[in-house]
PDB file of C-alpha atoms in Angstrom:
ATOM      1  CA  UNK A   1      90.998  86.231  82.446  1.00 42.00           C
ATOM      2  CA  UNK A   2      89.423  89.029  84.415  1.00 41.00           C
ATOM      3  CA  UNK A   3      90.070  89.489  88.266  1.00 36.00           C
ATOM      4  CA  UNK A   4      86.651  89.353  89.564  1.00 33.00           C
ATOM      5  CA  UNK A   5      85.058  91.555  90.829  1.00 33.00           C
ATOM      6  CA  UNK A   6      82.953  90.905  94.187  1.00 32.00           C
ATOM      7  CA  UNK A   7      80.231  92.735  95.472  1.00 31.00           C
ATOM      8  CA  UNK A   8      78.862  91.278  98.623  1.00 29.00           C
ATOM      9  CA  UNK A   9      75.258  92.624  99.177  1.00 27.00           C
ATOM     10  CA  UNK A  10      73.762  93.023 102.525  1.00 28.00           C
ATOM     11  CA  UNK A  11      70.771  90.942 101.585  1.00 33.00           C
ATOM     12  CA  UNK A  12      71.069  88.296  98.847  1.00 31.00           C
ATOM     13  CA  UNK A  13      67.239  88.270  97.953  1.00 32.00           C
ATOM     14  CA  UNK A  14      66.889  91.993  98.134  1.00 32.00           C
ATOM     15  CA  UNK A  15      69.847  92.967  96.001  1.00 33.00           C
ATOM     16  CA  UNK A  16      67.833  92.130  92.409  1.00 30.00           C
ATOM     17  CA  UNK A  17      67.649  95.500  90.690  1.00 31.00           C
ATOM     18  CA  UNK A  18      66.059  95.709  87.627  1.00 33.00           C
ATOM     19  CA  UNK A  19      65.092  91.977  87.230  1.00 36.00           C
ATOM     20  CA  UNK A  20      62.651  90.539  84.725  1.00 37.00           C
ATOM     21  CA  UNK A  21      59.626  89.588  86.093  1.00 37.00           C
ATOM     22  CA  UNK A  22      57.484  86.572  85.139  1.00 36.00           C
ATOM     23  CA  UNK A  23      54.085  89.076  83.565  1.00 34.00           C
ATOM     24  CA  UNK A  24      50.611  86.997  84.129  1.00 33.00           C
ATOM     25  CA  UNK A  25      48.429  88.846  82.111  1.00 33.00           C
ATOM     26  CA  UNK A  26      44.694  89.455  82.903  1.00 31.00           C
ATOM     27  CA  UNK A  27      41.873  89.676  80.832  1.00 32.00           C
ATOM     28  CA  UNK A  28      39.774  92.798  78.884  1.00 35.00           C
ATOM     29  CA  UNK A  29      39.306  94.616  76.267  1.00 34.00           C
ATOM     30  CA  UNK A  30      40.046  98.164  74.827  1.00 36.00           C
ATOM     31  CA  UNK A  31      42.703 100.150  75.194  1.00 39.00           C
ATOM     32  CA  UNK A  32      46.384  99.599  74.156  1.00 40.00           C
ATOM     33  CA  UNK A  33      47.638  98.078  76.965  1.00 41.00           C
ATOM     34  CA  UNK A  34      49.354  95.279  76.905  1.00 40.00           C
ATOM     35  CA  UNK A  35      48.740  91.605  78.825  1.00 36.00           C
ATOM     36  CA  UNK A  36      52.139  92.199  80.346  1.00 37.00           C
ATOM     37  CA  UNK A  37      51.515  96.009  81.638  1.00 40.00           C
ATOM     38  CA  UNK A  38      48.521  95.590  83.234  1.00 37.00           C
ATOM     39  CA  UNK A  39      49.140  92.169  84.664  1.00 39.00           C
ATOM     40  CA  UNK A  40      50.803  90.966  88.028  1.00 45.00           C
ATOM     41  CA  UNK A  41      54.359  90.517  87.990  1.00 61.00           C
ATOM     42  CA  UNK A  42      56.742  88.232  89.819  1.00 71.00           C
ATOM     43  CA  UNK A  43      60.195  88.452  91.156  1.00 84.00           C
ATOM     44  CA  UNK A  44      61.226  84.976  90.647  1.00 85.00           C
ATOM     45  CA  UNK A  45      63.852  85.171  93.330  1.00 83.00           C
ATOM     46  CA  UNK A  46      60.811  86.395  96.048  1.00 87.00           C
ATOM     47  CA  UNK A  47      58.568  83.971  94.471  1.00 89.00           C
ATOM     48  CA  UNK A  48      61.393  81.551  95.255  1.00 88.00           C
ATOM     49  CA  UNK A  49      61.731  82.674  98.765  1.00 87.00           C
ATOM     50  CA  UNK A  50      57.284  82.801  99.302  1.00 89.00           C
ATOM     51  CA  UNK A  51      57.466  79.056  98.076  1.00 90.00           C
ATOM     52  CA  UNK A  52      59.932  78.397 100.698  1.00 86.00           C
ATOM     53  CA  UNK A  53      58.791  80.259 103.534  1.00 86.00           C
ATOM     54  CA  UNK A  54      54.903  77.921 102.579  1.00 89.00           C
ATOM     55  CA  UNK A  55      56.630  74.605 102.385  1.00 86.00           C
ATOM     56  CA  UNK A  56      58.382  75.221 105.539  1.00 83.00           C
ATOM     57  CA  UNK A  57      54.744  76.365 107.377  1.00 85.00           C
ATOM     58  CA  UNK A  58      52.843  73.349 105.429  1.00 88.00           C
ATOM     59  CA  UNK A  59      50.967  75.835 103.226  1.00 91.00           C
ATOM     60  CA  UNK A  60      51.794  73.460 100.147  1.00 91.00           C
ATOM     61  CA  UNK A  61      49.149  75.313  97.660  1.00 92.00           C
ATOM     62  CA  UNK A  62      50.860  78.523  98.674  1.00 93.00           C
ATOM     63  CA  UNK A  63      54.188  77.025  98.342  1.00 92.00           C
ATOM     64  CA  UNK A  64      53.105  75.059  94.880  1.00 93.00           C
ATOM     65  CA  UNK A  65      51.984  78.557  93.262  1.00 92.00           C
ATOM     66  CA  UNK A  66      54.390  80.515  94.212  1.00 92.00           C
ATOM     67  CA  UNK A  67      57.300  77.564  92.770  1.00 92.00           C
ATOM     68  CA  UNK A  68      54.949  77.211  89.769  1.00 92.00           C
ATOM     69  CA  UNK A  69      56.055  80.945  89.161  1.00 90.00           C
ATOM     70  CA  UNK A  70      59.373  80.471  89.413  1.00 90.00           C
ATOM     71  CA  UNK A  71      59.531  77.828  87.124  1.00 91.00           C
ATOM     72  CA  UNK A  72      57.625  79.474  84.555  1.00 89.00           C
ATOM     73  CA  UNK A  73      60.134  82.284  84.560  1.00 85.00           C
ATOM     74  CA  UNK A  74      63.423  80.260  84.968  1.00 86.00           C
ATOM     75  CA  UNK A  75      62.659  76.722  83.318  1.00 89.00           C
ATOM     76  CA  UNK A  76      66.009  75.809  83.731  1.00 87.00           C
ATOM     77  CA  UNK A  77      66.235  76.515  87.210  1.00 87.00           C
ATOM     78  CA  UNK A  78      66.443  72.707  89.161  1.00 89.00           C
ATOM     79  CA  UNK A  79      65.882  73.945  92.338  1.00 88.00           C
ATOM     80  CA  UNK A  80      62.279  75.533  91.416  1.00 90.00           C
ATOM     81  CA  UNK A  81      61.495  72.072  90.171  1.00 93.00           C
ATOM     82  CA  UNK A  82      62.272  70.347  93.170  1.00 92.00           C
ATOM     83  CA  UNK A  83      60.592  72.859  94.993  1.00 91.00           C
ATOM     84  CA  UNK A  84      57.396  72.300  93.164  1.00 94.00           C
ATOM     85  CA  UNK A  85      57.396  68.660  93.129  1.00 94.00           C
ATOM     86  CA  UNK A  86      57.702  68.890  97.634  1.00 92.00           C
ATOM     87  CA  UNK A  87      54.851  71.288  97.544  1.00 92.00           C
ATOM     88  CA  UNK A  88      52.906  68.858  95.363  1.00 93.00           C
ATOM     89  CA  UNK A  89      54.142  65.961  97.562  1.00 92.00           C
ATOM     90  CA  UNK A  90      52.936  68.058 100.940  1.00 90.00           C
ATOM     91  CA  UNK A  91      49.771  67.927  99.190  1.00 90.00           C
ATOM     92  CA  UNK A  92      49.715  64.801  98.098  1.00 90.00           C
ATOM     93  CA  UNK A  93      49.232  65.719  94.601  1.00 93.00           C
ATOM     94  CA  UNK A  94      51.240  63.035  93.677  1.00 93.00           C
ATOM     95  CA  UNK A  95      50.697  63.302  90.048  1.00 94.00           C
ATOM     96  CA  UNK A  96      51.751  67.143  90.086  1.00 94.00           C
ATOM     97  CA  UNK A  97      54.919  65.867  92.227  1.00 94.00           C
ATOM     98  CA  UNK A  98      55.994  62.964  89.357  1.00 94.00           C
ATOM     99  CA  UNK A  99      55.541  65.921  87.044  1.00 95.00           C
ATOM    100  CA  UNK A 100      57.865  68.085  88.809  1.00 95.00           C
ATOM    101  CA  UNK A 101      60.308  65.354  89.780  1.00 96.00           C
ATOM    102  CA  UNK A 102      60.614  64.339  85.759  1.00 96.00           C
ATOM    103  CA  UNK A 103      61.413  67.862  85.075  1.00 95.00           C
ATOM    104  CA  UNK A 104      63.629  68.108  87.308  1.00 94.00           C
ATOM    105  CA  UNK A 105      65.188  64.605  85.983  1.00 95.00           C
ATOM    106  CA  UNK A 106      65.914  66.027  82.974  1.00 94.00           C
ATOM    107  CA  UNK A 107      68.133  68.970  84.496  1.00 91.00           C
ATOM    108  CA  UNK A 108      70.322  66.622  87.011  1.00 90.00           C
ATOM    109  CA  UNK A 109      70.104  62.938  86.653  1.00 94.00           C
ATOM    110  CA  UNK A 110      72.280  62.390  89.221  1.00 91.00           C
ATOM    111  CA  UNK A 111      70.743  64.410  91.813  1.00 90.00           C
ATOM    112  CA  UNK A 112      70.095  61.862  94.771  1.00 90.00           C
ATOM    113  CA  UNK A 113      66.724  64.097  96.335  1.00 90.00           C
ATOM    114  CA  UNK A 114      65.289  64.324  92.927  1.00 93.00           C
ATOM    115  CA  UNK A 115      65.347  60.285  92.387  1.00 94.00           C
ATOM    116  CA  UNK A 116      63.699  60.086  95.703  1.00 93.00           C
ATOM    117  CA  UNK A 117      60.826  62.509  95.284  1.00 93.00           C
ATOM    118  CA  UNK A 118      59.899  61.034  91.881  1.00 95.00           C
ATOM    119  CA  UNK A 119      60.439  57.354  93.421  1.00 94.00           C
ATOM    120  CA  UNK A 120      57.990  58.418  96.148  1.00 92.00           C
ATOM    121  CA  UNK A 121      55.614  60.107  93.511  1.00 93.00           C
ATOM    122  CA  UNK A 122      55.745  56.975  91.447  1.00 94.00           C
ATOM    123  CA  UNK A 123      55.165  55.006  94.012  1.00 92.00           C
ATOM    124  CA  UNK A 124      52.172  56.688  95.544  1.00 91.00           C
ATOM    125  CA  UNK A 125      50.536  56.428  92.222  1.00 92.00           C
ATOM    126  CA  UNK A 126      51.341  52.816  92.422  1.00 91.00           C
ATOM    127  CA  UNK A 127      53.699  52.898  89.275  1.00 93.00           C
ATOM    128  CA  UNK A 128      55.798  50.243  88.409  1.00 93.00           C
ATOM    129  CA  UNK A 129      58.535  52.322  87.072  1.00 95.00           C
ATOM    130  CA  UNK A 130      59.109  53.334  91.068  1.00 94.00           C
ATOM    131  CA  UNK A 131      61.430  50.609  91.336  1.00 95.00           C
ATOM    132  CA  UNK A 132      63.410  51.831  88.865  1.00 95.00           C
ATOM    133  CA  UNK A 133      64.022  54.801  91.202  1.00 94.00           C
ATOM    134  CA  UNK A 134      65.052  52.848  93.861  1.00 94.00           C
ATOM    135  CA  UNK A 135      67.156  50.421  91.888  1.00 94.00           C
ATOM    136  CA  UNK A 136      69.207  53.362  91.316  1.00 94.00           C
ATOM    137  CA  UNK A 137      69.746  54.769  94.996  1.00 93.00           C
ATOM    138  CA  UNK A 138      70.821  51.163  96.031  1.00 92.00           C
ATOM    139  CA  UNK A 139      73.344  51.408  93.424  1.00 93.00           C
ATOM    140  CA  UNK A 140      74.354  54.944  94.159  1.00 90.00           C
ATOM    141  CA  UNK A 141      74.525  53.785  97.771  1.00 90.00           C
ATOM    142  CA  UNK A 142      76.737  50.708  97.359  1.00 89.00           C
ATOM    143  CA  UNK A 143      79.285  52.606  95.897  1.00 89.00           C
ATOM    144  CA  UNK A 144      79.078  55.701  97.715  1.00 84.00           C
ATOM    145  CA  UNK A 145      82.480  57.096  98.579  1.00 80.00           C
ATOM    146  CA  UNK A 146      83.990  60.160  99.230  1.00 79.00           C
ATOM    147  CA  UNK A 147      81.477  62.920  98.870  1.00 74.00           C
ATOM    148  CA  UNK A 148      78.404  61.322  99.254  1.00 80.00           C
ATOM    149  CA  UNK A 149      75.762  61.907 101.507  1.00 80.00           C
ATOM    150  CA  UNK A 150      75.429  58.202 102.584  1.00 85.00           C
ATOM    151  CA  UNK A 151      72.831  59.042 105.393  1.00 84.00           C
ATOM    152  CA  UNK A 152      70.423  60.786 102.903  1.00 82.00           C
ATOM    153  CA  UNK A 153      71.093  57.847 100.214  1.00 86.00           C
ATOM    154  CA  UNK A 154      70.130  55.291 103.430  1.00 87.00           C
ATOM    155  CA  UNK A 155      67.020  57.531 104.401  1.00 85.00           C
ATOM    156  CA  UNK A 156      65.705  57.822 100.960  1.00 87.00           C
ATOM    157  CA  UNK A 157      66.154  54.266  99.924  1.00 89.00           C
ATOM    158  CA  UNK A 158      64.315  53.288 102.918  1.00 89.00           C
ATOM    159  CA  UNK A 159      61.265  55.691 102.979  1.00 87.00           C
ATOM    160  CA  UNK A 160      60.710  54.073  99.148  1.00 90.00           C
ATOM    161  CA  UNK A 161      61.183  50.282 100.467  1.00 90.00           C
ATOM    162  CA  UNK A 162      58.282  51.237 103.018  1.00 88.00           C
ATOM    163  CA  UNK A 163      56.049  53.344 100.198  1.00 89.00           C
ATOM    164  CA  UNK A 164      56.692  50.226  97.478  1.00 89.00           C
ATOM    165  CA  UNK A 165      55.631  47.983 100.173  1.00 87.00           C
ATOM    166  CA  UNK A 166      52.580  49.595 101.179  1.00 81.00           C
ATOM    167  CA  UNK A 167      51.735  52.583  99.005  1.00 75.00           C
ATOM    168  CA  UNK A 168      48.458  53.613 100.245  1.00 72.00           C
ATOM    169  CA  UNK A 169      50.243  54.010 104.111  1.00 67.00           C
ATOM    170  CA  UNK A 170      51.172  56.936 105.449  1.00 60.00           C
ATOM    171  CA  UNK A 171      54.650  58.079 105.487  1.00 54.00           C
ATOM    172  CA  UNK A 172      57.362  60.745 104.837  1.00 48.00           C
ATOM    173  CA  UNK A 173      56.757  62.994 101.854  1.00 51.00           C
ATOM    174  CA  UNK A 174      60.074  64.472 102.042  1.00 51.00           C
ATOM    175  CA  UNK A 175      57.733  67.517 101.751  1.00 44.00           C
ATOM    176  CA  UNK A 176      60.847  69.976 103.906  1.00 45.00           C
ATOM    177  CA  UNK A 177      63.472  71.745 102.196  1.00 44.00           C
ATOM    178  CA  UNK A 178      66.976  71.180 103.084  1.00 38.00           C
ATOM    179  CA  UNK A 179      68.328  74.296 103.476  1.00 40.00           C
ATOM    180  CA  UNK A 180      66.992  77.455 104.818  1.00 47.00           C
ATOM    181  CA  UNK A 181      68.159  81.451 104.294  1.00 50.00           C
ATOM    182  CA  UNK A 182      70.212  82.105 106.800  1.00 58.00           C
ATOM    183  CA  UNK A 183      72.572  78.563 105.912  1.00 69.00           C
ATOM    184  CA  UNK A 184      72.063  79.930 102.317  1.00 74.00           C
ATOM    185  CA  UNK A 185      73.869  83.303 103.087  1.00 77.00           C
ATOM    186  CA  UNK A 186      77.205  81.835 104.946  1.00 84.00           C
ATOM    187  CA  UNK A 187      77.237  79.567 101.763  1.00 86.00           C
ATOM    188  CA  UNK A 188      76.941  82.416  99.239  1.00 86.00           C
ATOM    189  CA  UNK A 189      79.782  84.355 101.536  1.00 86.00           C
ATOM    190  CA  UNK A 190      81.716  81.020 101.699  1.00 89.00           C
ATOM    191  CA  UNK A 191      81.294  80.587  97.780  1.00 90.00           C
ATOM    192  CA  UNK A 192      82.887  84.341  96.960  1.00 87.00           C
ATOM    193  CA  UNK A 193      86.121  83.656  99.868  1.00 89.00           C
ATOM    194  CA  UNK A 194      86.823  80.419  97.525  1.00 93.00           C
ATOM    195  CA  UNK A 195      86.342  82.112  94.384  1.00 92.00           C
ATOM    196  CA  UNK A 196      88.829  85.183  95.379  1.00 90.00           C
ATOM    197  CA  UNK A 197      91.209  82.316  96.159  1.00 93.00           C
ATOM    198  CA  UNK A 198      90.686  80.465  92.883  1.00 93.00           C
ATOM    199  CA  UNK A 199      88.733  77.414  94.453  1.00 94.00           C
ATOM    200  CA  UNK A 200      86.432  77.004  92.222  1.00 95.00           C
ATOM    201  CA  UNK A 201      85.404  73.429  92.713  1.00 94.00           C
ATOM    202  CA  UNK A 202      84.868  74.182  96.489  1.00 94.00           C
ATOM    203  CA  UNK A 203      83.159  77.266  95.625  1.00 94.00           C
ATOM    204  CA  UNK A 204      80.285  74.900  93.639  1.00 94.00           C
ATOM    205  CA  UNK A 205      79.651  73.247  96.062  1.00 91.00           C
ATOM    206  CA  UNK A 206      78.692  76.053  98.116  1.00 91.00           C
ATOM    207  CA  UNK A 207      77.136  78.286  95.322  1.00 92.00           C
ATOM    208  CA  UNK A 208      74.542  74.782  95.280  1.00 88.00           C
ATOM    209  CA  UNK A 209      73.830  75.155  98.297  1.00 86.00           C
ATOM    210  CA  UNK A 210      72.920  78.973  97.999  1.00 87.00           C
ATOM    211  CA  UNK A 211      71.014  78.107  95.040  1.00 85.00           C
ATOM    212  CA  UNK A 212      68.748  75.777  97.078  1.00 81.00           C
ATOM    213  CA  UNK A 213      68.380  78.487  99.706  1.00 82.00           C
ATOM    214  CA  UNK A 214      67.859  81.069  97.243  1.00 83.00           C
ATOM    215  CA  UNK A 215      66.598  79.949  93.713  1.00 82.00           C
ATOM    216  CA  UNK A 216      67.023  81.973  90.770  1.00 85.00           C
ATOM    217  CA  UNK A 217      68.929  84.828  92.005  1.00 87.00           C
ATOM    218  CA  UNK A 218      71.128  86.561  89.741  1.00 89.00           C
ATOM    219  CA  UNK A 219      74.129  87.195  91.489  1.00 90.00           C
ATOM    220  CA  UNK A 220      74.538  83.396  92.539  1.00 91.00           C
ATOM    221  CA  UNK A 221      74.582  82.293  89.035  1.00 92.00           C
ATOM    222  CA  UNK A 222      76.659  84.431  87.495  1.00 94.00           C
ATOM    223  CA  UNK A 223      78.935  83.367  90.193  1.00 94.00           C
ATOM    224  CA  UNK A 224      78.621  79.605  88.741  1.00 95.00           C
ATOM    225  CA  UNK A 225      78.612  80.679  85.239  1.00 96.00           C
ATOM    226  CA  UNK A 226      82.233  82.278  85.993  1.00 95.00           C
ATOM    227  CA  UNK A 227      83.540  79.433  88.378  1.00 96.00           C
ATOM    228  CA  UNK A 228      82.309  76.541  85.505  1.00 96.00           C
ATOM    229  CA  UNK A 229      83.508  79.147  83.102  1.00 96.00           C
ATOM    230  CA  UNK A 230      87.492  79.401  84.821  1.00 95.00           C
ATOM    231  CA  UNK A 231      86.932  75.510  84.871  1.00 96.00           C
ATOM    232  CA  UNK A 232      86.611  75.363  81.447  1.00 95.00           C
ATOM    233  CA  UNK A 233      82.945  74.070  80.985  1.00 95.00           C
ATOM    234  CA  UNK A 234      81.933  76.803  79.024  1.00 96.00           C
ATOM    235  CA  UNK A 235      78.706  75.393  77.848  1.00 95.00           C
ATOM    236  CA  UNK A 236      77.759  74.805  81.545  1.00 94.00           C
ATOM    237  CA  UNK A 237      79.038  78.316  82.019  1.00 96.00           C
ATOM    238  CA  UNK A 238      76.796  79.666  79.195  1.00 95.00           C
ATOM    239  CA  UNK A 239      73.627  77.681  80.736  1.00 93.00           C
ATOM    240  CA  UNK A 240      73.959  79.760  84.134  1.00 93.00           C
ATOM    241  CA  UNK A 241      74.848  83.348  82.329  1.00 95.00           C
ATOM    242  CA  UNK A 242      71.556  83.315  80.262  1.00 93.00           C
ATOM    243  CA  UNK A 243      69.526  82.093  83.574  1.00 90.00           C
ATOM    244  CA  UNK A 244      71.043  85.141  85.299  1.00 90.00           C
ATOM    245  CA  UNK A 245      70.172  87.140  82.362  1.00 91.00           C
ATOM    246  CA  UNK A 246      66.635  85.700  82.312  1.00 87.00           C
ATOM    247  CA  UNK A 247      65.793  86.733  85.953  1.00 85.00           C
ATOM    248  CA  UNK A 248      67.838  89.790  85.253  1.00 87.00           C
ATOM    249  CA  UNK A 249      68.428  91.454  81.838  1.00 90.00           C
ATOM    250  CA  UNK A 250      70.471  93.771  83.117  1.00 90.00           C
ATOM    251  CA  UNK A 251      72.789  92.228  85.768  1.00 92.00           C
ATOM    252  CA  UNK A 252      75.949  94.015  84.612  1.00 91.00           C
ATOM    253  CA  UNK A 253      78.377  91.109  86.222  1.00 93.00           C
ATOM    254  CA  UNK A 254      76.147  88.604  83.616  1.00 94.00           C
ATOM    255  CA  UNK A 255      76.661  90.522  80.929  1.00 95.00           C
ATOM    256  CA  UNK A 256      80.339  91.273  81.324  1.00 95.00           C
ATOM    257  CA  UNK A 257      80.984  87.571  82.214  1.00 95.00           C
ATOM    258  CA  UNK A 258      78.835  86.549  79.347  1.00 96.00           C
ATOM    259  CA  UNK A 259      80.663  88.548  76.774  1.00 96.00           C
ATOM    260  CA  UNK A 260      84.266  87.410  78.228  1.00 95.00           C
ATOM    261  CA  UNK A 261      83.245  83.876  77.635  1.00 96.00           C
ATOM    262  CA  UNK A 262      82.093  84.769  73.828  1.00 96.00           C
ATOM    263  CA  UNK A 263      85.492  86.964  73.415  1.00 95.00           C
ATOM    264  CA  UNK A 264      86.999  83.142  74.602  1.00 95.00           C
ATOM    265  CA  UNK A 265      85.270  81.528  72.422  1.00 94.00           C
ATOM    266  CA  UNK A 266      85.884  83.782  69.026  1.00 93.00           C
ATOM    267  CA  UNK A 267      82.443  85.449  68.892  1.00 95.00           C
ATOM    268  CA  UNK A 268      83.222  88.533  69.386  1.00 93.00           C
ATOM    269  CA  UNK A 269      79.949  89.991  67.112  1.00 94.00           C
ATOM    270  CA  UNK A 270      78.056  88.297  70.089  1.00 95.00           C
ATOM    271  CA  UNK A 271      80.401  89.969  72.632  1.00 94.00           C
ATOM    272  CA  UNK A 272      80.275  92.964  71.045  1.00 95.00           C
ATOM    273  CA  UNK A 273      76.290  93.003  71.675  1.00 95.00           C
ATOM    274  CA  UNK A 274      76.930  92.321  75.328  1.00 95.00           C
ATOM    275  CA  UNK A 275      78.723  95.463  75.437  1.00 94.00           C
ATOM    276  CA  UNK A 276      76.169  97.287  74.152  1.00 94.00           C
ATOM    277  CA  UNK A 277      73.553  95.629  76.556  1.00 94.00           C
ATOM    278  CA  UNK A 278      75.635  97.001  78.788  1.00 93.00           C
ATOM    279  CA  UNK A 279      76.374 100.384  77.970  1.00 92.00           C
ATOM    280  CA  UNK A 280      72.498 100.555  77.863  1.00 91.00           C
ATOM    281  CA  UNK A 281      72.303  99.690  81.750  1.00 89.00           C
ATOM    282  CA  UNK A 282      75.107 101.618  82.568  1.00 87.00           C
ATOM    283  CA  UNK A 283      74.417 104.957  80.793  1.00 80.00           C
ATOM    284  CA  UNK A 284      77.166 107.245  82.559  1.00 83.00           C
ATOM    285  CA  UNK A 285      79.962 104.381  82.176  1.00 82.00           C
ATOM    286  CA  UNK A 286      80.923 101.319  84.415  1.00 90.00           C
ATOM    287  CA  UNK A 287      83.787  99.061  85.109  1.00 91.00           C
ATOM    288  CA  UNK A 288      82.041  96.383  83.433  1.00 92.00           C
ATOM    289  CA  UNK A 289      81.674  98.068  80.244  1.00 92.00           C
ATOM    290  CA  UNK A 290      85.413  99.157  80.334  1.00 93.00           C
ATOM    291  CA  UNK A 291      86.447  95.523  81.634  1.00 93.00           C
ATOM    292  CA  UNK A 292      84.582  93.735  78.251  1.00 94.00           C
ATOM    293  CA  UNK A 293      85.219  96.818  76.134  1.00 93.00           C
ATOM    294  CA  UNK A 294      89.103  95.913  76.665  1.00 94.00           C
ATOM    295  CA  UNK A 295      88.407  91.695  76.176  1.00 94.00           C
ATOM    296  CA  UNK A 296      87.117  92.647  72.219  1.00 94.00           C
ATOM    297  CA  UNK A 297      89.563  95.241  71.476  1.00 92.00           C
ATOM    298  CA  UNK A 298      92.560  92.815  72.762  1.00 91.00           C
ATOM    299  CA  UNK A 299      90.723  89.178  71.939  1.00 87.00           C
ATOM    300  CA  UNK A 300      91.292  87.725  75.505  1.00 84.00           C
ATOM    301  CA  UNK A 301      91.967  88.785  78.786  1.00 82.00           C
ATOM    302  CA  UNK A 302      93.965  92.138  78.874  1.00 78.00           C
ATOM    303  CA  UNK A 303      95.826  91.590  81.992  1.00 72.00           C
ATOM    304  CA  UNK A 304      97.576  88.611  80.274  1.00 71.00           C
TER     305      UNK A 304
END
């Protein structure tokens, strides 16, 4: 495989270039124009970042559009779903939040926050089907070992007790985010020291936690596309290329990455249209192009 290639960038929000944007498109006749043209457009990494910045300031119907966004653009994303279903929660839209929380469900079943958020949301609306939610962090709590966050499982489990008992009370909404920018760049730097040293279990971990921080941003999934992908999970590792590619169509680590992983896999038609993608964004030649450009004419990794 491919050394990789790391390009810190001085601001991890700021370095999209060329992303797609999420195009909400207005209303009127005549002309030629398109919806998307003359319509707003979104960044959903910024979007990301305005939906944090609400939540954290208790603007939840700023923080709810602005994740709505986000989610729209990157359906697969989990972390715009759980951001939408706190804003909801702050709000105390509870049926917006069980919406959210289900969504995001579907994405990580095992996540410990999003079984709280939709236990909470269930249980607000006075749903049976909250205890199931809470059946399932007292079992993920009695066997908790290494690597679990016993203290959340303990909190979360005991917020839902208090909202099953009395669901009309007030309480916590677990409306906060747990991670903020600045913890979200030392874990993106942490994430590319442990992928430059091959730790690419370790460097998950704190690619997640970047993730939360930062949503949808290209460069951090790529970088989990190629860790899952040197792990062998290369239908994970597909899953987080094409969200890259979604936010940006041109990211050319994403592309390169991308087009290994179908070289890997014997497609090389498909890898062969990554290369082109890419000589398109890189007109006057790049190492990327001349990286993949050597995977098809060799069939794997030419350093090998």
């Amino acid at each position: 495989m491919g050394s990789f290639r790391v390009l810190v960038l001085a601001g991890v929000i700021a370095a999209i270039t060329g992303g797609a944007a999420l195009a909400a498109g207005s209303g009127g006749g005549g002309g030629m124009d398109l919806p998307s043209d003359s319509g707003p457009s979104y960044d959903p990494a910024e979007e990301y970042a305005k939906a944090l910045a609400a939540l954290n300031a208790r603007d939840y119907r700023a923080a709810a559009r602005s994740a709505q966004r986000v989610t729209q653009a990157v359906p697969q994303n989990l972390e715009a779903w759980k951001l939408l279903g706190a804003a909801h929660a702050g709000a105390e839209n509870w049926r917006g939040a069980r919406r959210a929380y289900e969504r995001a469900l579907r994405l990580a079943p095992e996540d410990v926050s999003v079984r709280g958020g939709l236990g909470l949301a269930l249980a607000r609306l006075e749903d049976p089907k909250a205890q199931e939610q809470l059946d399932w962090l007292r079992t993920k709590a009695a066997a908790c070992g290494p690597g679990c966050d016993a203290a959340q499982l303990r909190s979360l489990t005991a917020e839902l007790e208090k909202v099953l008992a009395a669901p009309a009370s007030p309480g916590a909404r677990l409306d906060q985010p747990l991670i903020l920018a600045d913890a979200g760049d030392a874990a993106y730097l942490d994430a590319v020291g442990l992928i430059n040293e091959g730790r690419f279990e370790a460097a998950l971990v704190s690619l997640d936690a970047a993730r939360a921080a930062f949503g949808p941003h290209p460069d951090v999934l790529t970088y989990q596309g190629f860790a899952h992908r040197r792990l062998g999970r290369f239908d994970t590792a597909e899953g987080f290329y094409r969200q890259a590619l979604a936010v940006a169509p041109d990211h050319r680590g994403a592309l390169e990455y991308y087009g290994e992983l179908k070289v890997e896999r014997g497609d090389r038609a498909g890898a062969r249209r990554m290369l082109a993608r890419l000589e398109q964004a890189c007109a006057y030649g790049c190492a990327e192009a001349e990286t993949l450009r050597s995977w098809i004419e060799t069939g794997g990794d030419p350093g090998r």
